[in-house]
Structures are given as C-alpha cells and as structure tokens.
C-alpha cells in the first residue's frame, strides 16, 4: 500500500470517528458527569475515554450503536477512576453506578427512534412554524432577526417558539408511548 493511500485511509477513519463522536459528545459528558463528583475529573475521564475510543476504533463495528459503545468505554474509564480514588463521601456505590448505566444505556437505545419520531412530528407542523424553526435553529439566526423576518414582536416569537417546542415534545411523547 502506498503512503498516500495510508494517509487517506487514516483521514477517512478520523473523519468517521469525529462524525460519530460529535453526535454523542454531550450525552457522553452528561453520563460521565452524572457519576463523577466534579467537572475537572469528568473532563479527564472524557479525554481518556476519547483517546481509548480512538485507539480502539478499528474494533468498533460500523452500523452498530456508537453511543452504546462510547458509554461502555466511558463506564470502564469511570471504574478505573473510582479504583484510583480514595474513599470519599461523594463517590457513588457500584450499585448506583450500575443503575445509572442501565438507565443511560436504555435511553441511548431509544435515541434513533426518538429522532425518527421527532422528524415525523416536525413534518406535521404548518409551513410558517417550520420556517421559524429553520431560520432560528438551522440557519442560526438570533431571536431578534427571526422576529424581524416574520414581522413578529420578540415576546410573541418567544411564546410561539415555546408553543412549538411543547407541541413537539407532546407529539414525541405521545408517539413513543412513554
């Protein structure tokens, strides 16, 4: 294999990894932070977790649940952290960690279904509501610029966005049978 081919393969693998990681980054940090007493330790664990995930990325099977794999790697990093920490009042018991892990893992497995349901709920919105969401969240316009675009007072737009969010939340919950 030529050196250029190897470089391109590594770049492709890195892009694939980063795309998958960016999709679970917040959830992974939330999971770690839910089990570690402070953000500094959580940051360290996340760094170690990501480094290990990258080192072991060739073992990840494309098409499987990346979030579940990432949470599993993080769980082992948390267990390593706990073994290295002297007993403190605010370190969770093994039973608590297992309960939290099971809850997070169950929710992670629902994410693809939740995304599909949200897309279905979004498709039911009227044209103006879809446009408001598009300009606010996809384009990234400020509330002020969206309110000017649609000739709405800022408070009215804020209320409208709140109603849209609540409607979408209700729709997703109703269709996912919570």
Coordinates of C-alpha atoms in Angstrom, one line a residue:
X1 CA 0.0 0.0 0.0
X2 CA 1.3 3.4 -0.9
X3 CA 1.9 6.1 1.7
X4 CA -0.7 8.3 0.2
X5 CA -3.3 5.5 0.4
X6 CA -2.5 5.0 4.1
X7 CA -2.8 8.8 4.8
X8 CA -6.2 8.9 3.1
X9 CA -7.4 5.8 5.0
X10 CA -6.4 7.4 8.3
X11 CA -8.1 10.7 7.3
X12 CA -11.3 8.8 6.4
X13 CA -11.2 6.9 9.6
X14 CA -10.6 10.1 11.6
X15 CA -13.5 11.8 9.9
X16 CA -15.8 8.9 10.5
X17 CA -14.8 8.8 14.2
X18 CA -15.2 12.5 14.7
X19 CA -18.6 12.5 13.0
X20 CA -19.9 9.7 15.3
X21 CA -18.2 11.2 18.4
X22 CA -19.7 14.6 17.8
X23 CA -23.2 13.0 17.8
X24 CA -22.7 11.6 21.3
X25 CA -20.4 14.1 22.8
X26 CA -22.9 15.8 25.1
X27 CA -24.6 12.6 26.1
X28 CA -21.3 11.1 26.9
X29 CA -20.2 14.0 29.1
X30 CA -23.6 14.0 30.8
X31 CA -23.2 10.4 31.6
X32 CA -19.7 10.8 33.0
X33 CA -20.6 13.9 35.0
X34 CA -23.6 12.0 36.5
X35 CA -21.2 9.6 38.1
X36 CA -18.2 11.8 38.9
X37 CA -18.3 14.4 41.6
X38 CA -16.7 17.3 39.7
X39 CA -16.2 18.6 36.2
X40 CA -12.4 18.5 36.3
X41 CA -12.4 14.8 36.9
X42 CA -15.2 14.3 34.3
X43 CA -13.1 16.2 31.8
X44 CA -10.1 14.0 32.5
X45 CA -12.2 10.9 32.1
X46 CA -13.7 12.1 28.9
X47 CA -10.2 12.8 27.5
X48 CA -9.1 9.3 28.5
X49 CA -12.3 7.8 27.1
X50 CA -12.0 9.6 23.7
X51 CA -8.3 8.6 23.5
X52 CA -9.2 5.0 24.2
X53 CA -12.1 5.1 21.8
X54 CA -9.8 6.4 19.0
X55 CA -7.2 3.7 19.8
X56 CA -9.8 1.0 19.7
X57 CA -11.9 2.5 16.8
X58 CA -10.9 -0.3 14.5
X59 CA -12.8 -2.7 16.8
X60 CA -16.0 -0.7 16.5
X61 CA -18.4 -2.3 14.1
X62 CA -19.9 0.3 11.7
X63 CA -23.6 0.4 11.8
X64 CA -23.9 -0.7 15.4
X65 CA -24.9 1.7 18.2
X66 CA -21.9 4.0 18.6
X67 CA -23.5 5.7 21.6
X68 CA -23.8 2.4 23.5
X69 CA -20.2 1.6 22.6
X70 CA -19.0 5.0 23.8
X71 CA -20.9 4.7 27.0
X72 CA -19.4 1.3 27.7
X73 CA -15.9 2.6 27.2
X74 CA -16.7 5.5 29.5
X75 CA -18.1 3.2 32.1
X76 CA -14.8 1.3 32.2
X77 CA -12.9 4.5 32.4
X78 CA -15.1 5.6 35.3
X79 CA -14.5 2.3 37.1
X80 CA -10.7 2.8 36.6
X81 CA -11.1 6.3 38.0
X82 CA -13.0 5.0 41.0
X83 CA -10.4 2.4 41.8
X84 CA -7.8 5.2 41.8
X85 CA -9.7 7.5 44.1
X86 CA -9.6 7.1 47.9
X87 CA -12.9 6.5 49.5
X88 CA -14.8 9.8 49.6
X89 CA -18.3 10.7 50.7
X90 CA -19.4 11.7 47.2
X91 CA -18.2 8.6 45.3
X92 CA -21.2 6.5 44.1
X93 CA -21.5 2.9 45.1
X94 CA -21.1 0.2 42.5
X95 CA -24.8 -0.5 42.7
X96 CA -25.7 3.2 42.0
X97 CA -23.2 3.2 39.0
X98 CA -24.8 0.1 37.6
X99 CA -28.3 1.6 38.0
X100 CA -27.3 4.8 36.3
X101 CA -25.5 3.0 33.5
X102 CA -28.5 0.8 32.8
X103 CA -30.8 3.9 32.7
X104 CA -28.5 5.8 30.3
X105 CA -28.0 2.7 28.1
X106 CA -31.7 2.2 27.9
X107 CA -32.2 5.8 26.9
X108 CA -29.3 5.7 24.4
X109 CA -31.0 2.8 22.6
X110 CA -34.2 4.9 22.2
X111 CA -32.4 7.8 20.5
X112 CA -32.7 6.6 16.9
X113 CA -36.5 6.0 17.4
X114 CA -36.8 9.4 19.2
X115 CA -35.1 11.2 16.2
X116 CA -37.4 9.4 13.7
X117 CA -40.5 10.3 15.8
X118 CA -39.3 14.0 16.0
X119 CA -38.9 14.1 12.3
X120 CA -42.4 12.8 11.9
X121 CA -43.7 15.4 14.3
X122 CA -41.8 18.2 12.6
X123 CA -43.4 17.2 9.3
X124 CA -46.9 17.8 10.8
X125 CA -46.1 21.5 11.6
X126 CA -47.6 24.2 9.5
X127 CA -45.3 25.9 6.9
X128 CA -44.7 29.1 9.0
X129 CA -43.7 27.2 12.1
X130 CA -41.3 25.1 10.0
X131 CA -39.8 28.2 8.6
X132 CA -39.4 29.8 12.0
X133 CA -37.6 26.7 13.3
X134 CA -35.5 26.6 10.2
X135 CA -34.2 30.2 10.5
X136 CA -33.8 30.0 14.2
X137 CA -32.0 26.7 14.5
X138 CA -30.7 25.5 11.2
X139 CA -29.6 28.9 9.9
X140 CA -28.8 30.1 13.5
X141 CA -30.4 33.5 13.3
X142 CA -31.0 35.4 16.5
X143 CA -34.5 35.8 18.0
X144 CA -34.4 39.4 17.0
X145 CA -33.6 38.7 13.3
X146 CA -36.2 35.9 13.2
X147 CA -38.8 38.2 14.7
X148 CA -38.0 40.9 12.2
X149 CA -38.1 38.4 9.3
X150 CA -41.6 37.3 10.3
X151 CA -42.7 40.7 11.4
X152 CA -43.4 39.5 15.0
X153 CA -42.7 41.1 18.3
X154 CA -39.8 39.3 20.2
X155 CA -42.2 38.3 23.0
X156 CA -44.7 36.9 20.5
X157 CA -41.9 34.9 18.8
X158 CA -40.6 33.6 22.1
X159 CA -44.1 32.5 23.0
X160 CA -44.6 30.9 19.6
X161 CA -41.3 29.0 19.9
X162 CA -42.3 27.8 23.3
X163 CA -45.7 26.5 22.0
X164 CA -43.9 24.8 19.1
X165 CA -41.4 23.1 21.4
X166 CA -44.2 22.0 23.8
X167 CA -46.2 20.7 20.9
X168 CA -43.2 18.7 19.5
X169 CA -42.5 17.4 23.0
X170 CA -46.1 16.3 23.4
X171 CA -46.1 14.7 19.9
X172 CA -42.9 12.8 20.5
X173 CA -44.0 11.5 23.9
X174 CA -47.5 10.5 22.6
X175 CA -46.0 8.6 19.7
X176 CA -43.2 6.9 21.6
X177 CA -45.7 5.6 24.3
X178 CA -43.8 6.9 27.3

